[in-house]
Coordinates of C-alpha atoms in Angstrom, one line a residue:
M20 CA 6.4 -59.0 127.4
A21 CA 5.9 -55.5 128.7
I22 CA 6.5 -52.2 126.9
S23 CA 8.8 -49.8 128.6
P24 CA 7.4 -46.5 129.7
S25 CA 10.2 -44.8 127.8
L26 CA 8.8 -45.9 124.5
I27 CA 6.9 -43.1 122.8
L28 CA 5.3 -44.0 119.5
P29 CA 3.3 -41.8 117.2
P30 CA -0.4 -42.3 116.9
P31 CA -1.6 -44.7 114.2
L32 CA -2.6 -41.9 111.7
A33 CA 0.8 -40.2 112.0
P34 CA 3.3 -40.9 109.3
P35 CA 5.8 -43.8 110.3
R36 CA 9.1 -42.8 111.8
T37 CA 12.1 -44.8 110.6
A38 CA 15.7 -44.4 110.4
C39 CA 16.3 -44.5 106.6
F40 CA 12.7 -43.4 105.5
D41 CA 12.4 -40.2 103.9
F42 CA 9.3 -38.6 102.4
F43 CA 7.5 -35.3 101.4
S44 CA 4.5 -34.4 103.6
P45 CA 2.3 -31.5 103.3
N46 CA 1.5 -31.7 107.0
F47 CA 4.9 -30.3 107.9
P48 CA 5.5 -27.2 106.2
S49 CA 8.7 -25.3 106.7
K50 CA 8.8 -22.3 109.1
S51 CA 11.0 -20.3 106.7
S52 CA 8.9 -20.8 103.7
S53 CA 5.7 -22.3 102.3
K54 CA 7.4 -25.0 100.5
T55 CA 7.5 -28.5 102.0
R56 CA 10.9 -30.0 102.8
R57 CA 12.1 -33.6 103.7
R58 CA 11.9 -34.6 107.4
Q59 CA 13.5 -37.7 109.0
F60 CA 12.0 -39.8 111.7
V61 CA 13.4 -42.6 113.7
I62 CA 11.5 -45.5 115.3
T63 CA 13.3 -46.4 118.6
F64 CA 12.6 -49.8 120.5
S65 CA 13.0 -50.6 124.2
Y66 CA 11.3 -54.0 124.1
K67 CA 13.5 -56.2 126.6
S68 CA 12.6 -59.4 128.4
K69 CA 13.3 -59.9 132.0
N70 CA 16.8 -61.3 131.4
G71 CA 17.8 -58.5 129.1
V72 CA 17.3 -60.3 125.7
V73 CA 15.6 -58.2 122.9
A74 CA 12.3 -59.6 121.7
I75 CA 12.7 -59.8 117.9
D76 CA 9.3 -61.0 117.3
K77 CA 7.7 -57.9 118.9
K78 CA 9.9 -55.7 116.8
R79 CA 8.9 -57.5 113.6
E80 CA 5.2 -57.0 114.5
L81 CA 5.7 -53.3 115.1
L82 CA 7.6 -52.7 111.8
E83 CA 5.1 -54.6 109.8
S84 CA 2.1 -52.6 111.4
Y85 CA 4.0 -49.5 110.0
G86 CA 4.3 -51.0 106.5
L87 CA 8.1 -51.5 106.8
N88 CA 10.2 -54.5 105.8
P89 CA 11.7 -55.9 109.1
E90 CA 14.6 -57.4 107.3
D91 CA 15.9 -53.9 106.5
F92 CA 16.1 -53.1 110.2
L93 CA 16.7 -56.4 112.0
S94 CA 19.4 -57.9 109.8
E95 CA 22.8 -58.4 111.7
P96 CA 26.3 -58.2 110.1
S97 CA 27.7 -61.7 109.3
P98 CA 30.3 -62.9 112.0
K99 CA 33.0 -63.4 109.3
I100 CA 32.8 -59.7 108.6
K101 CA 33.4 -58.7 112.1
R102 CA 37.1 -58.1 113.0
K103 CA 38.6 -60.2 115.7
K104 CA 39.3 -57.7 118.5
E105 CA 39.8 -58.0 122.2
R106 CA 38.4 -55.3 124.4
T107 CA 40.7 -54.3 127.4
K108 CA 40.0 -51.5 129.8
T109 CA 42.6 -49.0 130.8
G110 CA 43.1 -47.4 134.2
M111 CA 40.8 -44.5 133.3
G112 CA 37.9 -46.9 132.4
N113 CA 38.2 -46.2 128.8
E114 CA 37.8 -49.1 126.4
V115 CA 40.7 -49.8 124.0
L116 CA 40.6 -52.2 121.1
V117 CA 43.5 -54.6 120.8
E118 CA 44.2 -56.6 117.7
D119 CA 44.5 -60.3 118.2
S120 CA 47.1 -60.6 115.4
K121 CA 50.7 -59.6 116.0
P122 CA 53.1 -58.4 113.2
P123 CA 55.0 -61.2 111.6
R124 CA 58.4 -62.0 113.1
D125 CA 61.5 -62.2 110.7
T126 CA 65.0 -63.5 110.8
H127 CA 68.4 -62.7 109.4
K128 CA 71.9 -64.6 109.1
L129 CA 74.3 -62.7 111.3
L130 CA 75.5 -65.5 113.3
Q131 CA 78.0 -68.1 112.4
V132 CA 79.9 -71.1 113.8
L133 CA 83.4 -70.1 115.0
G134 CA 85.2 -73.5 114.9
G135 CA 85.1 -77.3 114.4
T136 CA 83.3 -79.2 111.7
A137 CA 80.7 -76.6 110.9
R138 CA 83.0 -73.7 111.0
R139 CA 81.8 -70.6 109.0
K140 CA 78.5 -71.9 108.6
K141 CA 75.7 -69.2 108.8
L142 CA 72.9 -69.4 111.5
L143 CA 69.6 -67.7 111.6
S144 CA 68.7 -65.2 114.3
P145 CA 65.6 -63.2 115.1
K146 CA 65.4 -59.5 114.0
G147 CA 64.9 -57.3 117.0
M148 CA 65.8 -57.8 120.7
D149 CA 63.3 -60.6 121.6
V150 CA 66.2 -63.2 121.5
R151 CA 69.6 -62.0 122.4
P152 CA 72.4 -64.3 121.2
M153 CA 75.7 -64.7 122.9
M154 CA 78.3 -62.4 121.3
E155 CA 80.9 -64.1 119.1
V156 CA 83.8 -62.8 121.0
V157 CA 82.3 -64.1 124.2
K158 CA 81.4 -67.4 122.8
G159 CA 84.9 -67.8 121.3
A160 CA 86.5 -67.0 124.7
A161 CA 84.2 -69.4 126.6
F162 CA 85.1 -72.4 124.3
S163 CA 88.8 -71.5 124.5
I164 CA 88.6 -71.7 128.3
L165 CA 86.6 -74.9 128.3
Q166 CA 89.0 -76.6 125.9
A167 CA 92.1 -75.5 127.9
A168 CA 90.5 -76.5 131.2
G169 CA 89.6 -80.0 129.7
G170 CA 93.3 -80.6 128.8
C171 CA 92.6 -80.5 125.1
P172 CA 93.1 -77.0 123.6
A173 CA 92.2 -78.1 120.1
S174 CA 88.7 -79.3 120.8
L175 CA 86.2 -80.2 123.6
R176 CA 86.3 -83.3 125.7
P177 CA 83.6 -85.6 124.2
G178 CA 80.3 -85.4 126.2
R179 CA 76.9 -84.1 126.5
W180 CA 75.9 -80.5 126.4
L181 CA 72.8 -78.8 128.0
D182 CA 71.9 -75.5 126.5
L183 CA 69.5 -73.6 128.8
Y184 CA 67.6 -70.6 127.3
S185 CA 69.0 -71.8 124.0
G186 CA 67.2 -69.3 121.5
T187 CA 69.0 -69.6 118.2
G188 CA 71.0 -72.6 119.5
S189 CA 74.4 -70.9 118.4
V190 CA 76.0 -72.2 121.8
G191 CA 74.9 -75.8 121.5
I192 CA 75.6 -75.9 117.7
E193 CA 79.1 -74.7 118.5
A194 CA 79.5 -77.5 121.1
I195 CA 78.6 -80.2 118.6
S196 CA 80.9 -78.6 116.0
R197 CA 83.8 -78.8 118.5
G198 CA 83.4 -82.4 119.6
C199 CA 80.2 -82.9 121.8
S200 CA 78.4 -86.0 121.1
E201 CA 74.9 -84.9 122.1
V202 CA 73.1 -81.5 122.9
H203 CA 69.9 -81.0 124.6
F204 CA 68.3 -77.5 123.9
V205 CA 65.8 -75.9 126.3
E206 CA 63.6 -73.2 124.7
M207 CA 60.0 -72.1 125.5
D208 CA 59.2 -70.0 122.5
P209 CA 57.4 -72.0 119.7
W210 CA 58.2 -69.6 116.9
V211 CA 61.9 -69.6 117.8
I212 CA 61.9 -73.4 117.8
S213 CA 60.1 -73.8 114.5
D214 CA 61.6 -70.9 112.5
V215 CA 65.1 -70.4 114.0
L216 CA 66.5 -73.2 116.1
R217 CA 65.2 -76.3 114.2
P218 CA 66.4 -74.8 110.8
N219 CA 69.8 -74.0 112.3
L220 CA 70.1 -77.6 113.2
E221 CA 69.0 -78.8 110.0
S222 CA 71.3 -76.6 108.0
T223 CA 74.5 -77.8 110.0
G224 CA 73.5 -81.3 109.9
F225 CA 73.3 -81.7 113.6
L226 CA 69.5 -82.5 114.1
D227 CA 70.1 -86.1 114.7
V228 CA 72.4 -85.5 117.6
S229 CA 70.1 -82.8 119.1
V230 CA 67.1 -83.1 121.6
I231 CA 64.8 -80.0 121.8
H232 CA 62.7 -79.5 125.0
A233 CA 59.8 -77.0 124.5
V234 CA 59.4 -76.2 128.2
R235 CA 60.4 -73.3 130.8
V236 CA 64.0 -73.8 132.2
E237 CA 62.6 -73.7 135.7
N238 CA 60.2 -76.7 135.0
F239 CA 62.9 -78.5 133.2
L240 CA 65.2 -78.3 136.2
K241 CA 62.5 -79.4 138.5
R242 CA 61.6 -82.4 136.4
A243 CA 64.9 -83.2 134.9
E244 CA 64.5 -87.0 135.6
Q245 CA 61.1 -87.0 133.8
F246 CA 62.7 -85.5 130.8
L247 CA 66.0 -87.3 130.8
G248 CA 65.6 -90.4 132.8
K249 CA 68.3 -91.7 135.2
N250 CA 71.1 -90.5 133.0
G251 CA 70.6 -86.9 133.6
E252 CA 74.1 -85.6 134.3
F253 CA 75.7 -83.3 131.6
D254 CA 79.3 -82.7 130.9
Y255 CA 78.6 -79.0 129.9
I256 CA 75.8 -76.7 130.7
S257 CA 75.4 -73.2 129.2
V258 CA 73.2 -70.6 130.8
T259 CA 72.4 -67.5 128.7
P260 CA 69.1 -66.1 130.1
P261 CA 67.4 -62.8 129.4
Y262 CA 69.2 -60.4 131.8
M263 CA 66.3 -58.5 133.3
L264 CA 63.8 -61.7 133.5
V265 CA 65.7 -63.9 135.9
D266 CA 67.1 -63.8 139.3
Y267 CA 70.6 -65.2 139.1
A268 CA 70.8 -66.2 142.7
V269 CA 67.6 -68.4 142.4
L270 CA 68.7 -69.7 139.0
M271 CA 72.1 -70.8 140.1
N272 CA 70.6 -72.5 143.2
Q273 CA 68.1 -74.4 141.1
I274 CA 70.9 -75.5 138.6
S275 CA 73.2 -76.7 141.5
N276 CA 70.5 -78.7 143.3
S277 CA 69.3 -80.2 140.0
S278 CA 70.2 -83.7 138.9
V279 CA 71.8 -82.3 135.6
V280 CA 75.1 -81.3 137.5
G281 CA 77.6 -83.9 138.3
E282 CA 81.2 -83.8 139.8
N283 CA 82.8 -83.2 136.6
T284 CA 80.4 -80.8 134.9
F285 CA 81.4 -77.4 133.5
I286 CA 78.9 -74.6 133.7
V287 CA 79.1 -71.5 131.3
V288 CA 77.1 -68.5 132.6
E289 CA 76.6 -65.2 130.8
Y290 CA 75.5 -62.4 133.2
P291 CA 75.2 -58.5 133.2
L292 CA 77.1 -55.9 135.0
R293 CA 76.5 -55.3 138.5
T294 CA 75.4 -59.0 139.3
D295 CA 77.1 -60.8 142.0
M296 CA 78.1 -64.4 141.1
L297 CA 79.3 -66.8 143.8
D298 CA 82.7 -68.4 143.9
S299 CA 81.0 -71.9 143.7
C300 CA 78.1 -73.6 142.4
G301 CA 77.5 -76.8 144.5
C302 CA 80.4 -79.0 144.3
L303 CA 81.9 -76.9 141.5
V304 CA 84.4 -73.9 141.8
K305 CA 84.6 -70.8 139.6
I306 CA 87.7 -71.3 137.3
A307 CA 87.3 -68.1 135.2
D308 CA 85.4 -64.9 135.2
R309 CA 85.8 -62.4 132.3
R310 CA 84.3 -59.1 131.3
F311 CA 83.4 -58.0 127.8
G312 CA 82.0 -54.4 127.9
R313 CA 78.7 -54.8 129.9
T314 CA 78.6 -58.7 129.5
H315 CA 80.3 -60.9 132.0
L316 CA 81.2 -64.6 131.6
A317 CA 81.7 -66.9 134.5
I318 CA 82.7 -70.7 134.0
Y319 CA 82.4 -73.2 137.0
G320 CA 84.0 -76.6 136.9
P321 CA 85.8 -79.4 139.0
K322 CA 89.0 -78.5 141.0
W323 CA 91.1 -80.6 138.7
A324 CA 90.2 -78.4 135.8
Q325 CA 91.8 -75.3 137.4
K326 CA 95.3 -77.0 137.4
K327 CA 94.9 -78.2 133.6
R328 CA 93.8 -74.8 132.7
S329 CA 96.7 -73.1 134.5
Q330 CA 99.2 -75.4 132.8
A331 CA 97.7 -74.7 129.3
M332 CA 97.7 -71.1 130.0
N333 CA 101.3 -71.0 131.1
G334 CA 102.4 -72.7 127.8
P335 CA 104.6 -70.4 125.5
C336 CA 102.3 -71.0 122.7
W337 CA 98.7 -71.0 124.1
F338 CA 99.6 -67.9 126.5
G339 CA 100.2 -65.5 123.8
L340 CA 96.9 -66.7 122.0
F341 CA 94.7 -66.4 124.8
R342 CA 96.1 -63.0 125.7
V343 CA 95.3 -61.8 122.1
I344 CA 91.8 -63.3 122.2
F345 CA 90.9 -61.5 125.6
L346 CA 92.3 -58.1 124.5
F347 CA 90.7 -58.2 121.1
G348 CA 87.5 -59.2 122.8
S349 CA 87.5 -56.6 125.5
F350 CA 88.3 -53.9 122.9
S351 CA 85.7 -55.0 120.2
S352 CA 82.9 -55.4 122.7
M353 CA 82.9 -52.0 124.4
S354 CA 79.7 -51.1 122.5
D355 CA 78.2 -54.4 123.5
Y356 CA 77.4 -55.3 119.7
R357 CA 75.8 -58.5 119.3
V358 CA 75.9 -60.4 115.9

């Protein structure tokens, strides 16, 4: 092991120089007075092997030759004391320390079931905007249109529901409460599943008729047969994605080409302002398109559903009710308030 040329050590007779070693020495008088004063010295090391690893043994020998305790200088802090941080580099080349742990996420109860057997039951939802549930007025209007289009204004036609980007699960839970026999929830966030979606299903008593798929929506649509088997068609599909993270044209194309869509399927799509939605989705046609402030609601279904919905809407009783619902929804959602 060679000593670096940059290493400068005092002669053997000189007093040892150490980082935390103070002493009085008559050999070093002060310039300003005849009295002696404390002087501090530091021993530096530049012993390195060829691969860059410091030779600890050489350091120990050198410290012992100067009468120092090597443990005071070579002891390293315990790994348990070290804080777990990740070093990332910014564009300017400066190192920034980033904490591994994230602040805990919390929930509140601002959602509720609007109709059916679980009406007025409270649902959990995350605080903040990480998960954006469907507005209650939009959800109420969507189910009113589906019930009318299915020929049963009081409830949904019995069937299976697929809730894509389920989040809190409020749409799928509403579907079970109004008559659906089974709901499949597709959500990729583990925390949302464990702390929001599953507790909501347990509190409403719908866990036994629910299936949760912890996977991305794109992967679920590609491998629908693997997740569902041969019986993969659904009677209802709800699509409520994060507005800025999806391309609606690509998403709707994936849905229309997937095995989850059948000839009698209804698809509910929530989309933002200034988004062009096609008049058809595969073999399905658009039977409704409503605006609630900055939120739009499109519903696709079979052609026969348009006639039944028109008959229900033209009835003296339901026409006035739907008109009140839509007017109230448009007025109350101008600020795009979500609960």
